[in-house]
Short mmCIF file of C-alpha atoms in Angstrom, two decimals:
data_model
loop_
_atom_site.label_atom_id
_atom_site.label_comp_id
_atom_site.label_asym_id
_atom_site.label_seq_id
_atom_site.Cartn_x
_atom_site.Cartn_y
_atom_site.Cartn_z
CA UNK A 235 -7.13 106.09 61.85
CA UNK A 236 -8.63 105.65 58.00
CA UNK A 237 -6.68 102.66 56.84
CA UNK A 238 -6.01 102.75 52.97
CA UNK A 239 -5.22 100.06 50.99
CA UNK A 240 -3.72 102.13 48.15
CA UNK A 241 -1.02 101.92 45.39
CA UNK A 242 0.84 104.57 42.83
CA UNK A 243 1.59 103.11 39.45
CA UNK A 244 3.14 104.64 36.56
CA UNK A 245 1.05 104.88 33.37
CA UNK A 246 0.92 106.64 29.81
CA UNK A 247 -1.23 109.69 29.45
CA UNK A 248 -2.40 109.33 25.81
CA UNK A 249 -5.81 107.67 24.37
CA UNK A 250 -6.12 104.20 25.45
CA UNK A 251 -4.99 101.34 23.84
CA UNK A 252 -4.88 101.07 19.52
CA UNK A 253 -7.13 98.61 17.56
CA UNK A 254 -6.04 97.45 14.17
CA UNK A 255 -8.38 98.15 11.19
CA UNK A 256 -7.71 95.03 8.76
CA UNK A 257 -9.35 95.46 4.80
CA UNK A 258 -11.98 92.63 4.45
CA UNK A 259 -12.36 93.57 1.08
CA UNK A 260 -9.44 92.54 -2.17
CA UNK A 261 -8.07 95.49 -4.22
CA UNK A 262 -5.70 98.06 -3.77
CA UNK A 263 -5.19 101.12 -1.34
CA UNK A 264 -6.39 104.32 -2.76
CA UNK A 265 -6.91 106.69 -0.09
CA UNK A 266 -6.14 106.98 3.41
CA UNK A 267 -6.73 109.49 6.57
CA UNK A 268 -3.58 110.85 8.30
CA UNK A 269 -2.35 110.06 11.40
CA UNK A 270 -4.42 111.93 13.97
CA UNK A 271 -7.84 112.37 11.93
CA UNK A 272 -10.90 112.03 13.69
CA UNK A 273 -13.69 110.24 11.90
CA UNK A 274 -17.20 109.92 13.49
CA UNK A 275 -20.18 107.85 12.33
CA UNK A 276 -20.47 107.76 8.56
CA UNK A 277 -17.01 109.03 7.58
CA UNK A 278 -14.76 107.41 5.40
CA UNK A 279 -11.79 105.61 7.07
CA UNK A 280 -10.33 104.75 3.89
CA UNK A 281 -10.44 103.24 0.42
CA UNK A 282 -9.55 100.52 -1.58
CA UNK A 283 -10.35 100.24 -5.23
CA UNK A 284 -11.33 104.04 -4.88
CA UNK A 285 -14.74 103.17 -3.05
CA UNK A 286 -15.27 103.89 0.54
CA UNK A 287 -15.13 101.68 3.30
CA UNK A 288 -17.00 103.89 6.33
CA UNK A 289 -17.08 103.92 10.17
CA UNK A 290 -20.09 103.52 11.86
CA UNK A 291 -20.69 102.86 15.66
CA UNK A 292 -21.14 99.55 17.36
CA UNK A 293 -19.70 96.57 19.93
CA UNK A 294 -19.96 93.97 17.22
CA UNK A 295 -17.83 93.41 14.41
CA UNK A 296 -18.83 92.98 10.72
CA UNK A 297 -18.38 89.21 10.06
CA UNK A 298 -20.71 88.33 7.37
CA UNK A 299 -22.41 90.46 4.73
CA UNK A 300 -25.98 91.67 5.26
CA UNK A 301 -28.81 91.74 2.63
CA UNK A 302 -32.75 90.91 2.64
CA UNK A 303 -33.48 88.35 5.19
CA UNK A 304 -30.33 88.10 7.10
CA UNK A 305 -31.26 88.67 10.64
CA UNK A 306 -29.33 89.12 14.15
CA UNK A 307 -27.92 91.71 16.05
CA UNK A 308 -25.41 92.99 13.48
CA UNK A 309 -29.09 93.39 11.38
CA UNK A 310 -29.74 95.61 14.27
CA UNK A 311 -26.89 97.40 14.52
CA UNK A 312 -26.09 98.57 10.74
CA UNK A 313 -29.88 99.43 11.12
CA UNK A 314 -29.38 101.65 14.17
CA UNK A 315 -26.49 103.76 12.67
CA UNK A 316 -28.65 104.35 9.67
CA UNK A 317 -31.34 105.96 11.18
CA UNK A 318 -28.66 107.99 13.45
CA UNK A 319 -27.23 108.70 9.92
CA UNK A 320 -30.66 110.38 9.08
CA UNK A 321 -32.17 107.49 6.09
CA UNK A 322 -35.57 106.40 7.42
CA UNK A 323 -38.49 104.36 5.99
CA UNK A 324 -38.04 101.04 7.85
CA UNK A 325 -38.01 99.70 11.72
CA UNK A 326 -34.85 99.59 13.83
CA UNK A 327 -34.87 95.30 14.86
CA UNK A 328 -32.91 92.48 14.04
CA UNK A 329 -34.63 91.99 10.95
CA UNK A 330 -33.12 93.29 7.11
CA UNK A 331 -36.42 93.61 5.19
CA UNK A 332 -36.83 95.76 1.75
CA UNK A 333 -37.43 98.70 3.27
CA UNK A 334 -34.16 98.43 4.87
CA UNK A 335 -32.10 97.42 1.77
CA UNK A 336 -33.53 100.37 0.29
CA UNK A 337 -32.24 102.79 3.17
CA UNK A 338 -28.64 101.20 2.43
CA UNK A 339 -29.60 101.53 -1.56
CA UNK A 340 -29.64 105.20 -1.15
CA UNK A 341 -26.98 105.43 1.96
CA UNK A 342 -24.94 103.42 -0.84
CA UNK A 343 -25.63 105.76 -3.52
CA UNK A 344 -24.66 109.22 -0.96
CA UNK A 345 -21.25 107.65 -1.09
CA UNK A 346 -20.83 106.89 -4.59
CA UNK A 347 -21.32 102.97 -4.24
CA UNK A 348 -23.26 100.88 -6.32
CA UNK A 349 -27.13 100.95 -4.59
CA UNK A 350 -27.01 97.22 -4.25
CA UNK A 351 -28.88 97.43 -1.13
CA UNK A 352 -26.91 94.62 0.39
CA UNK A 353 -23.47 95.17 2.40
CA UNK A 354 -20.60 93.36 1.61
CA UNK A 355 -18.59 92.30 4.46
CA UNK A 356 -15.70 94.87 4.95
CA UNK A 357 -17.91 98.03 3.44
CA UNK A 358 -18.18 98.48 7.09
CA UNK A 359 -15.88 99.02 10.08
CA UNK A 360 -17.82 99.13 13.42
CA UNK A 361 -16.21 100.68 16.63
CA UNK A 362 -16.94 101.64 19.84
CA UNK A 363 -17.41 105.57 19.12
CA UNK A 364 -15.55 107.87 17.19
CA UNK A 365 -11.98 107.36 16.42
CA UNK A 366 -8.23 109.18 16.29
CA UNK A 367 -6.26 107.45 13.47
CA UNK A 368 -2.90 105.97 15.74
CA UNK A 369 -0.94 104.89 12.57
CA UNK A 370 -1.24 104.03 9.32
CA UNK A 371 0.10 100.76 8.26
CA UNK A 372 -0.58 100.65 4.82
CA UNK A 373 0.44 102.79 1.87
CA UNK A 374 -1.00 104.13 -0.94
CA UNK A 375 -1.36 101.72 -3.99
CA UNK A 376 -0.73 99.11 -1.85
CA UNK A 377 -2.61 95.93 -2.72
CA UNK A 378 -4.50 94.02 -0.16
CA UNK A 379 -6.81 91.25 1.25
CA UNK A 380 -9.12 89.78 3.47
CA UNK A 381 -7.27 90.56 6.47
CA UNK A 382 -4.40 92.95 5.40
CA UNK A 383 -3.74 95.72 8.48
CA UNK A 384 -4.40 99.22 7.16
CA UNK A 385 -4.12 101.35 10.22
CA UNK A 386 -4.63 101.32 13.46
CA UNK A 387 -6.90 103.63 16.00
CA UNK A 388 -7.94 104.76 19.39
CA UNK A 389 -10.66 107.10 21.42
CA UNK A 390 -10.79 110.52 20.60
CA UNK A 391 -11.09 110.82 24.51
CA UNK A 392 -7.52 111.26 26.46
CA UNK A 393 -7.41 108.14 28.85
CA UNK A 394 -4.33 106.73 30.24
CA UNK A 395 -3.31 103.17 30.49
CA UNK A 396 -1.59 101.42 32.71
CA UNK A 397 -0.03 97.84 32.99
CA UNK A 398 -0.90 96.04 37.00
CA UNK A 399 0.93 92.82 37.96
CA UNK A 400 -1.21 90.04 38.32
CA UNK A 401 -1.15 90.28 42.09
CA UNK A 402 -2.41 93.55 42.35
CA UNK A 403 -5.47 92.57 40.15
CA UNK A 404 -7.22 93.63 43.06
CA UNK A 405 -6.77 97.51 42.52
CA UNK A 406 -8.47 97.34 39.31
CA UNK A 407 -12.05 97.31 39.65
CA UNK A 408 -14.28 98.83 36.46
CA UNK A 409 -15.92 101.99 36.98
CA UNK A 410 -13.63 102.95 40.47
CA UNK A 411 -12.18 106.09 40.95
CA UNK A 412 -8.31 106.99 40.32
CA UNK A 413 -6.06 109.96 41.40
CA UNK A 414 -4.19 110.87 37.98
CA UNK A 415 -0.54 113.24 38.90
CA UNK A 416 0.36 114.91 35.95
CA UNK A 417 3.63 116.03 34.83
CA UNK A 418 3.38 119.45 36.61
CA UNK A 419 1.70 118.28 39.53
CA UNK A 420 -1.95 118.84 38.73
CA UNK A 421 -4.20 116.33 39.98
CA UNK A 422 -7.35 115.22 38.43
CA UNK A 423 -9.86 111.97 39.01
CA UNK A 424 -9.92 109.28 36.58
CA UNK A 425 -12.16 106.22 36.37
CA UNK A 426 -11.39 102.90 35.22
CA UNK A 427 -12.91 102.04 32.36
CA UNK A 428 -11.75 98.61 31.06
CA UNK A 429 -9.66 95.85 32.28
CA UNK A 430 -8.16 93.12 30.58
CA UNK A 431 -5.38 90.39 31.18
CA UNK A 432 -3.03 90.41 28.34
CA UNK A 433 -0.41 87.69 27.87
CA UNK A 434 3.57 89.14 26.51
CA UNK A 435 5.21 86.59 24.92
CA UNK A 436 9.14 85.98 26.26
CA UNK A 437 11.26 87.65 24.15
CA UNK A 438 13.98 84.62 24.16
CA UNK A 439 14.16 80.97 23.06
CA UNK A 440 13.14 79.74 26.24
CA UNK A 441 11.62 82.73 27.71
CA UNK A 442 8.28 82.14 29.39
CA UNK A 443 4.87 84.61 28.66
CA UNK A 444 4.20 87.08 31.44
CA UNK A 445 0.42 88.03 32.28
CA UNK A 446 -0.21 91.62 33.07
CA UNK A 447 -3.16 93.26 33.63
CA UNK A 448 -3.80 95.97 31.34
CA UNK A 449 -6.36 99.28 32.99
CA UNK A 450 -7.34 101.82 30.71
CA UNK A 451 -8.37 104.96 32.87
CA UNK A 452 -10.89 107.52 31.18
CA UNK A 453 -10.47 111.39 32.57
CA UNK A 454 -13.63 113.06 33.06
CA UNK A 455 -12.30 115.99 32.91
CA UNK A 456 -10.49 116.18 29.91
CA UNK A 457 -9.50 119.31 29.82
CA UNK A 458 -7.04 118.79 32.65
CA UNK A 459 -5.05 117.17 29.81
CA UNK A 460 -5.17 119.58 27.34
CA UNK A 461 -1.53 120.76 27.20
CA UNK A 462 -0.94 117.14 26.70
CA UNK A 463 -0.26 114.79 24.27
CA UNK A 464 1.53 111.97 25.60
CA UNK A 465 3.49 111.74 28.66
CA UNK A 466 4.11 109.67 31.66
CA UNK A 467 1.59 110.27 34.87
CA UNK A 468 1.31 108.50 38.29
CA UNK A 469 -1.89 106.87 39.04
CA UNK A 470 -3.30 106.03 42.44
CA UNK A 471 -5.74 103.33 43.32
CA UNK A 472 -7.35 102.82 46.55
CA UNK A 473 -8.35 99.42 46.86
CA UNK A 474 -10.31 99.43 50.00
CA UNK A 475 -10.41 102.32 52.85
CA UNK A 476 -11.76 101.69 56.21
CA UNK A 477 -12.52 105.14 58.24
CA UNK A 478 -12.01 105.63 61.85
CA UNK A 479 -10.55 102.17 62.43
CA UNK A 480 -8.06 100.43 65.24
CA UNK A 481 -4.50 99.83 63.88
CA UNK A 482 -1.36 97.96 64.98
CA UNK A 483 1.64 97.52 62.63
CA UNK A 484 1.38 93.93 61.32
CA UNK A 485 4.72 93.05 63.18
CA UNK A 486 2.36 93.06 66.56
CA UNK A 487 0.06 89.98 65.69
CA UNK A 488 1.03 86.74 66.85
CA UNK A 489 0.01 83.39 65.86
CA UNK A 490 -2.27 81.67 68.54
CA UNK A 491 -1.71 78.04 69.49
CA UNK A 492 -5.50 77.66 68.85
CA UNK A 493 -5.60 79.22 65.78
CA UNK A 494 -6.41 82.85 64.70
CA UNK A 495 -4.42 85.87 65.50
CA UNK A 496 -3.82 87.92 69.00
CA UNK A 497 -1.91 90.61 70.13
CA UNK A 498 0.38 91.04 73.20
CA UNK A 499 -1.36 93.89 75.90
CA UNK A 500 0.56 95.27 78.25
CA UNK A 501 -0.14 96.76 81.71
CA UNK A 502 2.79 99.30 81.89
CA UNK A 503 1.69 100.26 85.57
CA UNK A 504 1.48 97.06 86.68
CA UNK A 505 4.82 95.62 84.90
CA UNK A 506 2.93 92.64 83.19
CA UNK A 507 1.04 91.63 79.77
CA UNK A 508 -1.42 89.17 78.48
CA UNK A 509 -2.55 87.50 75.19
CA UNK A 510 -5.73 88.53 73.94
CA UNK A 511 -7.72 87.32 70.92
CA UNK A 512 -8.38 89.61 67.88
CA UNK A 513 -10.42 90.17 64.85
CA UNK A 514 -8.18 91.15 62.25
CA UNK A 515 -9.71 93.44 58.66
CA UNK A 516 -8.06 95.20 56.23
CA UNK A 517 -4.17 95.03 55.86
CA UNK A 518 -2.46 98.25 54.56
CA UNK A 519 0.41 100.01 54.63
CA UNK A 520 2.68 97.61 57.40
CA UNK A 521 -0.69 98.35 58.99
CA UNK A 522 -3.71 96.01 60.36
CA UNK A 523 -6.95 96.72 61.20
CA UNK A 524 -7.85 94.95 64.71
CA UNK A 525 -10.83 94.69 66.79
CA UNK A 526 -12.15 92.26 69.47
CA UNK A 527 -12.49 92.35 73.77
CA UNK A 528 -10.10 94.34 75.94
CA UNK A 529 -9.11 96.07 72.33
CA UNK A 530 -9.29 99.81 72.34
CA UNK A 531 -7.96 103.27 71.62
CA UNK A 532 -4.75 103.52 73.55
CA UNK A 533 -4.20 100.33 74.78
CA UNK A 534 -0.72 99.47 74.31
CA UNK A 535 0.52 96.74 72.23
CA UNK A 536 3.93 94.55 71.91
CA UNK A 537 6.38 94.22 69.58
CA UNK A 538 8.90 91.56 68.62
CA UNK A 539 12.20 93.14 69.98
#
């Protein structure tokens, strides 16, 4: 038989998991998306002080501010979305020269900023891809600081998430395929795309952290999820599948005085049974995959009465 090593979870159809936007910048709240907006490269995602503070594209975070002669790979990356932002005259490296303060000079003076040329840390929020505004945690007028949450946001893309024991860490390998059940029955394939170990705290005095393991599933096929907005799904892994395969229930093996596993054969005609040796593979299902002399299609195996 094809032995599967498989398991159905529940998860959340919605778009992955939130990140918090924090202001880096002092001053107050003056404008802010709603919940739900979309905002691509070069949007605003909001304001403070009634000057923009804009989304562009990237896997590192702003952490320092950038001007002539800073270099690195945040250098690179402001650099990068520029260009894809259409403002040219300077080479995409790791290097801010003049020609690339000018670029921000006039990028800065498109939004209505002062064309400094340099970027002051927080000017700049740097995410994965586009994002969908979750919530909004801040309010209008609202003063803040280096630090202060302002909203929080996911994808665009649908994805559903889904929280693994520890012990089934083993279902959860990046870039595997997933069955995704939908609420009316539909199936469509998923792929993992991130995993992560997260760490709940106990919710009592002397409660004790759980680890789970956190998979967020991406749905190439997104428009299997259109009628969607959140809801509850089932999610199948397969772990491991071995095709065409001898199986026994895992009740039959028996530990051998020499160490290893065997089986008990029996010779119905002949009214007697012997102990023979076996290789044992994937486990399954109350199910084990078995192989080794004497064991084939057929044969008949013993239980424990």
């Amino acid at each position: 038989q094809t032995l599967t090593d498989s398991r159905t979870v529940d998860g959340d159809l919605g778009h992955g998991p939130s990140t918090t936007a924090v202001s880096r910048l002092p001053g107050t709240v003056t404008a802010l998306p709603d919940t739900g907006a979309e905002i691509t490269r070069g949007q605003q995602l909001f304001r403070v002080d009634d000057q923009s503070v804009t989304l562009m594209y990237g896997a590192m975070p702003a952490y320092r501010p950038l001007g002539p002669g800073t270099e690195g790979p945040d250098v690179q990356q402001l650099e990068e979305n520029l260009a894809a932002l259409g403002y040219a005259g300077f080479t995409v490296d790791d290097t801010y020269t003049g020609d690339t303060a000018d670029a921000v000079a006039r990028w800065q003076e498109d939004l209505g900023l002062p064309g400094t040329g340099r970027v002051d840390l927080g000017r700049v929020v740097f995410a994965a891809d586009a994002v969908r505004v979750d919530s909004v945690t801040a309010e209008l007028g609202d003063p803040v600081g280096p630090g202060s949450a302002v909203l929080s946001y996911t994808g665009i893309a649908k994805a559903v998430t889904v929280e693994l024991e520890t012990s089934e860490q083993r279902l959860a390998t990046a870039g595997a395929e997933v069955t995704v059940t939908l609420p009316d029955g539909a199936t469509t394939r998923g792929r993992i795309d991130e995993v992560s170990t997260r760490i709940v705290p106990g919710t009592g005095p002397e409660a004790q952290p759980t680890t789970t393991v956190e998979v967020v599933v991406g749905l190439p096929e997104q428009r299997a999820a259109d009628a969607y907005t959140l809801a509850s799904v089932d999610v199948t892994f397969t772990a491991a599948q071995r095709p065409d395969v001898l199986t026994v229930p895992v009740a039959a093996l028996l530990a051998l005085a020499e160490g290893g596993f065997g089986v008990e054969v029996v010779d119905e005609a002949a009214g007697t049974s012997r102990y023979v040796a076996v290789t044992t593979g994937l486990f399954a299902d109350g199910r084990v995959e078995i192989s080794g002399p004497g064991i084939a299609e057929g044969v008949t195996v013993g239980m424990p009465a």
